[in-house]
Amino acid sequence: MTTNEQDYKVALVTGASRGIGAGIARAFAAQGYAVAINHSGSHSAQAAASLAADLQQEFGVQAQAFQADVSHFDEAKALIKEVKATWGRIDVLVNNAGITRDGLLMRMHEEDFDKVIEVNLKGTFNCIRHVASIMMKQRYGRIVNISSVVGIAGNAGQVNYAASKAGVIGITKSAAKELAARGVTVNAVAPGFIETDMTDALNEEQQEAIKQRIACSNFGKVEDVACAVTFLASPEARYITGQVLSVDGGMSL
Ligand code: NAP
């Protein structure tokens, strides 16, 4: 099947029960995509299901929640299989699922390092690994991986997170080289500090210190990240691959 034979495209967003992922899911729905909303466990099932219902009602598109812990190879495989079975194709994969387990290097527990790498880096690999054959057969696909300014510049207290997000950039560039000839692009978006649960965890003093390093002097919104993602995922972005687009208010300048 080519993209022309179905009048809507299908986007799978991992970690879409809240925060940036939910904003990205909403942006695809607004453009008429059928949206697969992935979340990791039963604690987020209600949020994912109600987001799906909202998107159906607000935009008249198909939207459905899919539970899978993307850090597990077989769960990621089952997720991709289920989304493909539901809509017959997958045009866009956004690897957004991510966690933090911050701590200074000298005090960081091994399991906190491993867990962040498993979700952020291996989860990204797992989903690309399983979606690649589908997109290559379609001769069309857009993969957008959510990295971070921290993966580019590093950050004290986040060696695990920075390593995972730098690794995501490495996967992006390598996969881009492997998949480009089949019409599949792979790009990354590197957000700076965006207003979500993840940044709400910072105290006021930490938030003020960070804002002083941002040229735009405020945190970004999920919509700022979502519009960069939908652009890179658009058919028109066919000649852009292996790139990292910073959405950080000039923080990395
Ligand atoms: P968030 O509010 O904490 O949401 C994280 C999402 O990931 C949730 O939907 C969560 O769902 C899901 N998730 C976590 N582990 C998962 C797993 N193993 N399998 C599937 N889903 C999983 O985070 P956010 O701030 O929106 O961040 C989204 C992405 O942007 C992350 O990759 C993050 O590193 C990146 N980022 C964020 C910022 C920022 O300032 N917020 C900056 C740069 C980059 P469950 O509740 O079901 O686990």
mmCIF file of C-alpha atoms and ligand atoms in Angstrom, residues 14-22 24 38-45 48 66-72 75 79 95-100 115 118-120 123 146-150 161 164-165 189-200 202 219-220 222 225 247, ligand 1:
data_model
loop_
_atom_site.group_PDB
_atom_site.id
_atom_site.type_symbol
_atom_site.label_atom_id
_atom_site.label_comp_id
_atom_site.label_asym_id
_atom_site.label_seq_id
_atom_site.Cartn_x
_atom_site.Cartn_y
_atom_site.Cartn_z
ATOM 1 C CA THR A 14 5.569 6.494 22.796
ATOM 2 C CA GLY A 15 5.100 7.830 26.335
ATOM 3 C CA ALA A 16 2.074 9.872 25.284
ATOM 4 C CA SER A 17 -0.088 9.637 28.408
ATOM 5 C CA ARG A 18 1.046 13.102 29.542
ATOM 6 C CA GLY A 19 3.560 15.919 29.027
ATOM 7 C CA ILE A 20 5.369 16.381 25.717
ATOM 8 C CA GLY A 21 4.139 13.044 24.315
ATOM 9 C CA ALA A 22 0.492 13.994 24.886
ATOM 10 C CA ILE A 24 2.722 15.597 20.204
ATOM 11 C CA ASN A 38 1.526 4.499 24.073
ATOM 12 C CA HIS A 39 1.928 4.423 27.864
ATOM 13 C CA SER A 40 3.915 2.097 30.100
ATOM 14 C CA GLY A 41 1.583 0.725 32.743
ATOM 15 C CA SER A 42 -1.831 0.420 34.368
ATOM 16 C CA HIS A 43 -1.216 3.601 36.446
ATOM 17 C CA SER A 44 -1.418 5.670 33.234
ATOM 18 C CA ALA A 45 -4.161 3.689 31.436
ATOM 19 C CA ALA A 48 -4.066 7.540 27.897
ATOM 20 C CA PHE A 66 -1.661 1.011 23.697
ATOM 21 C CA GLN A 67 0.051 -0.216 26.848
ATOM 22 C CA ALA A 68 3.668 -1.358 26.494
ATOM 23 C CA ASP A 69 6.911 -0.820 28.369
ATOM 24 C CA VAL A 70 9.154 0.117 25.455
ATOM 25 C CA SER A 71 12.302 -0.793 27.379
ATOM 26 C CA HIS A 72 11.368 -4.459 26.869
ATOM 27 C CA GLU A 75 6.742 -5.495 24.462
ATOM 28 C CA LEU A 79 3.214 -2.702 20.398
ATOM 29 C CA ASN A 95 10.255 7.895 20.364
ATOM 30 C CA ASN A 96 9.288 10.174 23.231
ATOM 31 C CA ALA A 97 9.093 7.843 26.277
ATOM 32 C CA GLY A 98 11.689 8.937 28.774
ATOM 33 C CA ILE A 99 12.551 9.040 32.457
ATOM 34 C CA THR A 100 15.084 10.662 34.780
ATOM 35 C CA LYS A 115 17.034 2.045 34.215
ATOM 36 C CA GLU A 118 16.940 0.954 29.313
ATOM 37 C CA VAL A 119 13.955 3.264 28.841
ATOM 38 C CA ASN A 120 15.458 6.230 26.988
ATOM 39 C CA GLY A 123 13.438 1.831 24.244
ATOM 40 C CA ILE A 146 13.239 12.985 21.423
ATOM 41 C CA SER A 147 16.733 13.739 22.689
ATOM 42 C CA SER A 148 17.570 16.694 24.967
ATOM 43 C CA VAL A 149 19.830 19.720 25.268
ATOM 44 C CA VAL A 150 21.450 17.655 28.023
ATOM 45 C CA TYR A 161 20.211 10.856 31.322
ATOM 46 C CA SER A 164 20.978 8.119 27.093
ATOM 47 C CA LYS A 165 20.110 11.293 25.166
ATOM 48 C CA VAL A 189 14.447 16.947 18.424
ATOM 49 C CA ALA A 190 16.455 18.236 21.379
ATOM 50 C CA PRO A 191 14.184 20.162 23.738
ATOM 51 C CA GLY A 192 15.584 22.477 26.353
ATOM 52 C CA PHE A 193 13.510 22.948 29.497
ATOM 53 C CA ILE A 194 9.805 22.453 28.798
ATOM 54 C CA GLU A 195 6.940 22.905 31.277
ATOM 55 C CA THR A 196 5.940 19.329 32.233
ATOM 56 C CA ASP A 197 5.904 17.028 35.279
ATOM 57 C CA MET A 198 9.618 16.453 34.611
ATOM 58 C CA THR A 199 10.510 20.147 35.093
ATOM 59 C CA ASP A 200 7.866 20.693 37.828
ATOM 60 C CA LEU A 202 12.754 21.254 39.984
ATOM 61 C CA PHE A 219 10.713 27.508 29.765
ATOM 62 C CA GLY A 220 9.179 26.205 26.548
ATOM 63 C CA VAL A 222 4.847 21.218 24.878
ATOM 64 C CA VAL A 225 8.265 20.753 20.778
ATOM 65 C CA VAL A 247 13.950 23.529 20.613
HETATM 66 P P1 NAP B 1 6.873 13.073 31.542
HETATM 67 O O1 NAP B 1 5.879 14.157 31.733
HETATM 68 O O2 NAP B 1 7.559 12.487 32.731
HETATM 69 O O3 NAP B 1 6.197 11.896 30.687
HETATM 70 C C1 NAP B 1 6.941 10.763 30.345
HETATM 71 C C2 NAP B 1 6.102 9.840 29.511
HETATM 72 O O4 NAP B 1 6.895 8.692 29.196
HETATM 73 C C3 NAP B 1 4.863 9.360 30.244
HETATM 74 O O5 NAP B 1 3.803 9.303 29.330
HETATM 75 C C4 NAP B 1 5.273 7.954 30.677
HETATM 76 O O6 NAP B 1 4.140 7.114 30.740
HETATM 77 C C5 NAP B 1 6.156 7.526 29.544
HETATM 78 N N1 NAP B 1 7.054 6.421 29.873
HETATM 79 C C6 NAP B 1 7.984 6.377 30.844
HETATM 80 N N2 NAP B 1 8.603 5.178 30.819
HETATM 81 C C7 NAP B 1 8.050 4.463 29.808
HETATM 82 C C8 NAP B 1 8.255 3.169 29.282
HETATM 83 N N3 NAP B 1 9.172 2.340 29.797
HETATM 84 N N4 NAP B 1 7.497 2.759 28.232
HETATM 85 C C9 NAP B 1 6.556 3.570 27.702
HETATM 86 N N5 NAP B 1 6.304 4.820 28.169
HETATM 87 C C10 NAP B 1 7.053 5.257 29.206
HETATM 88 O O7 NAP B 1 8.080 13.531 30.586
HETATM 89 P P2 NAP B 1 8.149 14.768 29.552
HETATM 90 O O8 NAP B 1 8.732 15.912 30.267
HETATM 91 O O9 NAP B 1 6.887 14.896 28.806
HETATM 92 O O10 NAP B 1 9.289 14.215 28.578
HETATM 93 C C11 NAP B 1 8.999 13.539 27.372
HETATM 94 C C12 NAP B 1 10.311 13.301 26.632
HETATM 95 O O11 NAP B 1 10.960 14.560 26.395
HETATM 96 C C13 NAP B 1 11.329 12.441 27.403
HETATM 97 O O12 NAP B 1 12.034 11.633 26.513
HETATM 98 C C14 NAP B 1 12.234 13.478 28.018
HETATM 99 O O13 NAP B 1 13.497 12.954 28.299
HETATM 100 C C15 NAP B 1 12.278 14.512 26.914
HETATM 101 N N6 NAP B 1 12.662 15.853 27.350
HETATM 102 C C16 NAP B 1 11.900 16.541 28.251
HETATM 103 C C17 NAP B 1 12.299 17.815 28.610
HETATM 104 C C18 NAP B 1 11.495 18.637 29.574
HETATM 105 O O14 NAP B 1 11.929 19.751 29.890
HETATM 106 N N7 NAP B 1 10.347 18.196 30.040
HETATM 107 C C19 NAP B 1 13.467 18.367 28.083
HETATM 108 C C20 NAP B 1 14.203 17.631 27.183
HETATM 109 C C21 NAP B 1 13.798 16.376 26.806
HETATM 110 P P3 NAP B 1 3.822 6.206 32.034
HETATM 111 O O15 NAP B 1 3.320 7.160 33.084
HETATM 112 O O16 NAP B 1 2.835 5.256 31.519
HETATM 113 O O17 NAP B 1 5.122 5.567 32.450
#
